[in-house]
Short mmCIF file of C-alpha atoms in Angstrom, two decimals:
data_model
loop_
_atom_site.label_atom_id
_atom_site.label_comp_id
_atom_site.label_asym_id
_atom_site.label_seq_id
_atom_site.Cartn_x
_atom_site.Cartn_y
_atom_site.Cartn_z
CA MET A 1 -106.27 -8.41 31.51
CA LEU A 2 -104.06 -5.96 29.65
CA ARG A 3 -101.01 -7.41 31.37
CA SER A 4 -101.94 -10.90 30.12
CA ILE A 5 -102.38 -9.67 26.56
CA VAL A 6 -98.99 -7.92 26.62
CA LEU A 7 -97.34 -11.04 28.06
CA VAL A 8 -98.85 -13.31 25.39
CA ALA A 9 -97.91 -10.86 22.62
CA ALA A 10 -94.33 -10.71 23.90
CA ALA A 11 -94.12 -14.51 24.02
CA ILE A 12 -95.46 -14.84 20.47
CA GLY A 13 -93.02 -12.20 19.22
CA ALA A 14 -90.09 -13.90 20.94
CA ALA A 15 -91.07 -17.29 19.51
CA ALA A 16 -90.50 -15.92 16.00
CA PHE A 17 -86.77 -15.72 16.72
CA VAL A 18 -86.39 -19.26 18.01
CA ARG A 19 -85.19 -21.85 15.53
CA PRO A 20 -87.38 -24.96 15.48
CA ALA A 21 -85.73 -27.89 17.21
CA GLY A 22 -84.56 -30.61 14.94
CA PRO A 23 -81.52 -32.75 14.29
CA ALA A 24 -78.63 -30.99 12.58
CA THR A 25 -77.54 -32.82 9.49
CA ALA A 26 -73.94 -33.20 8.39
CA ARG A 27 -74.64 -30.76 5.54
CA THR A 28 -75.91 -28.14 8.01
CA ARG A 29 -72.77 -28.50 10.11
CA ALA A 30 -70.55 -28.26 7.00
CA VAL A 31 -72.30 -25.09 5.82
CA GLN A 32 -71.99 -23.66 9.31
CA MET A 33 -68.22 -24.25 9.35
CA GLU A 34 -67.74 -22.64 5.94
CA PHE A 35 -69.72 -19.55 6.89
CA ALA A 36 -67.50 -16.58 7.83
CA GLY A 37 -64.39 -18.67 7.36
CA GLY A 38 -65.40 -21.03 10.17
CA MET A 39 -64.52 -18.39 12.78
CA ILE A 40 -65.57 -18.98 16.36
CA GLY A 41 -68.96 -17.40 17.02
CA ALA A 42 -69.92 -17.19 13.35
CA ASP A 43 -73.05 -19.26 13.90
CA GLY A 44 -75.09 -16.33 15.17
CA PRO A 45 -76.45 -14.79 18.31
CA GLU A 46 -78.45 -17.80 19.44
CA PRO A 47 -77.34 -21.42 19.77
CA GLY A 48 -78.25 -23.30 16.63
CA SER A 49 -78.80 -20.24 14.43
CA VAL A 50 -77.03 -20.66 11.13
CA ASN A 51 -75.41 -18.07 8.86
CA PHE A 52 -76.56 -15.00 10.77
CA ASP A 53 -75.37 -12.09 8.63
CA PRO A 54 -78.17 -9.59 8.04
CA LEU A 55 -75.81 -6.99 6.50
CA GLY A 56 -73.98 -9.42 4.21
CA LEU A 57 -70.55 -8.56 5.63
CA SER A 58 -69.26 -12.13 5.35
CA LYS A 59 -69.38 -12.04 1.55
CA ASN A 60 -66.03 -10.24 1.45
CA GLU A 61 -63.80 -12.88 3.02
CA GLU A 62 -60.68 -10.72 2.72
CA LEU A 63 -62.12 -8.30 5.28
CA LEU A 64 -63.32 -10.96 7.75
CA PRO A 65 -60.17 -10.71 9.93
CA TRP A 66 -60.60 -6.92 10.02
CA TYR A 67 -64.23 -7.26 11.05
CA ARG A 68 -63.38 -9.81 13.76
CA GLU A 69 -60.54 -7.61 15.03
CA ALA A 70 -62.93 -4.64 15.23
CA GLU A 71 -65.63 -6.74 16.91
CA LEU A 72 -63.22 -7.99 19.56
CA LYS A 73 -61.72 -4.56 20.16
CA HIS A 74 -65.08 -2.83 20.50
CA GLY A 75 -66.43 -5.63 22.69
CA ARG A 76 -63.41 -5.43 25.00
CA ILE A 77 -63.73 -1.65 25.24
CA ALA A 78 -67.44 -1.92 26.01
CA MET A 79 -66.82 -4.50 28.73
CA LEU A 80 -64.07 -2.35 30.29
CA GLY A 81 -66.32 0.71 30.04
CA PHE A 82 -69.10 -1.06 31.91
CA VAL A 83 -66.70 -2.17 34.64
CA GLY A 84 -65.48 1.43 34.91
CA LEU A 85 -69.03 2.71 35.10
CA VAL A 86 -69.90 0.36 37.97
CA PHE A 87 -66.52 0.72 39.69
CA ALA A 88 -66.76 4.52 39.77
CA ASP A 89 -69.87 4.31 41.94
CA PHE A 90 -67.97 2.42 44.66
CA VAL A 91 -64.46 3.91 44.55
CA ARG A 92 -63.60 7.61 44.36
CA LEU A 93 -60.21 9.10 43.66
CA PRO A 94 -58.92 11.62 46.20
CA GLY A 95 -59.04 15.28 45.29
CA ALA A 96 -61.59 18.07 45.03
CA ILE A 97 -62.11 17.59 41.29
CA TYR A 98 -63.31 14.00 41.79
CA GLU A 99 -65.83 14.68 44.56
CA GLY A 100 -69.61 14.39 44.36
CA GLY A 101 -72.03 13.78 41.55
CA SER A 102 -72.95 10.83 39.45
CA VAL A 103 -70.77 9.12 36.88
CA VAL A 104 -72.35 11.18 34.08
CA GLU A 105 -71.73 14.44 35.95
CA ALA A 106 -68.15 13.34 36.63
CA HIS A 107 -67.64 12.73 32.90
CA ASP A 108 -68.88 16.21 32.03
CA LYS A 109 -66.69 17.71 34.76
CA MET A 110 -63.60 15.86 33.46
CA VAL A 111 -64.25 17.00 29.90
CA ALA A 112 -64.45 20.61 31.07
CA ALA A 113 -61.42 20.36 33.40
CA GLY A 114 -59.17 18.52 30.93
CA PRO A 115 -58.14 15.18 32.56
CA LEU A 116 -59.79 13.22 29.74
CA LYS A 117 -56.94 14.34 27.50
CA GLN A 118 -54.95 11.62 29.26
CA VAL A 119 -57.47 9.05 28.04
CA LEU A 120 -56.95 10.28 24.49
CA LEU A 121 -53.17 10.07 24.94
CA TRP A 122 -53.22 6.53 26.33
CA THR A 123 -55.75 5.34 23.77
CA GLY A 124 -53.58 6.69 20.97
CA LEU A 125 -50.53 4.97 22.47
CA VAL A 126 -52.30 1.61 22.69
CA GLU A 127 -53.63 1.97 19.13
CA GLY A 128 -50.15 2.82 17.88
CA LEU A 129 -48.59 -0.17 19.65
CA THR A 130 -51.20 -2.63 18.38
CA ALA A 131 -51.17 -1.38 14.77
CA PRO A 132 -48.26 -3.64 13.65
CA ALA A 133 -50.05 -6.75 14.96
CA ILE A 134 -53.28 -5.79 13.21
CA TYR A 135 -51.35 -5.06 10.00
CA SER A 136 -49.79 -8.52 10.25
CA THR A 137 -53.24 -10.10 10.48
CA MET A 138 -54.55 -8.11 7.52
CA THR A 139 -51.62 -8.98 5.28
CA GLY A 140 -51.98 -12.72 5.78
CA GLY A 141 -49.79 -13.27 8.83
CA ASP A 142 -50.34 -16.19 11.17
CA ARG A 143 -51.79 -14.04 13.98
CA ALA A 144 -55.47 -14.66 14.74
CA PRO A 145 -57.67 -11.55 15.04
CA GLY A 146 -57.63 -10.23 18.60
CA ASP A 147 -54.71 -12.44 19.66
CA PHE A 148 -51.94 -10.45 21.32
CA SER A 149 -50.25 -13.53 22.85
CA LEU A 150 -51.26 -12.42 26.31
CA ASP A 151 -52.04 -15.58 28.26
CA PRO A 152 -50.73 -15.19 31.83
CA TYR A 153 -52.92 -18.01 33.19
CA GLY A 154 -52.06 -20.54 30.49
CA LEU A 155 -55.62 -20.87 29.15
CA ALA A 156 -54.43 -21.53 25.60
CA LYS A 157 -52.76 -24.80 26.56
CA LYS A 158 -56.07 -26.64 26.16
CA PRO A 159 -57.60 -25.82 22.77
CA ASP A 160 -61.16 -26.71 23.81
CA THR A 161 -60.95 -24.47 26.90
CA MET A 162 -59.49 -21.64 24.82
CA ALA A 163 -62.24 -21.96 22.22
CA ARG A 164 -64.86 -21.82 24.98
CA TYR A 165 -63.30 -18.66 26.44
CA GLN A 166 -63.04 -17.06 23.00
CA LEU A 167 -66.72 -17.72 22.35
CA ALA A 168 -67.62 -16.36 25.80
CA GLU A 169 -65.62 -13.20 25.11
CA LEU A 170 -67.37 -12.72 21.77
CA LYS A 171 -70.84 -13.23 23.21
CA ASN A 172 -70.19 -10.94 26.18
CA GLY A 173 -68.83 -8.28 23.84
CA ARG A 174 -71.92 -8.60 21.65
CA LEU A 175 -74.21 -7.85 24.59
#
């Protein structure tokens, strides 16, 4: 009985976050495109949600490229971190320092032993190399936030495919 009550309460709570189905008017689509400069993924966390900005960050349109750059960067780092977390359980580097323990214990061991200084070095190098591109975006250059012109598979040749991949990257980074 308690399980049924919890399940019903969860369903009712989740229903509060679902937008009622209804036809989108032209005005709704126009407002949606103007919101956050019409950036990809500006419509919110759920399909059909409009103008999702609980902190009011989109009011300062000059900083929108900076916010998008930060969102993409942090999302990419989080996705790489998750891959590293899972990968470390299957593959171990040779050497006594890398043996045994969980991923969390390995992190603590690396902090104490010093190899994580390399991570700081490489992170600083990447940040230093990407700073001119980010500066170009912030000063009104033609570079889109998060775009480092790295397209080895030619995905940007089809604009609709590229937009779909950009939205997928944003949504996966927001997880």
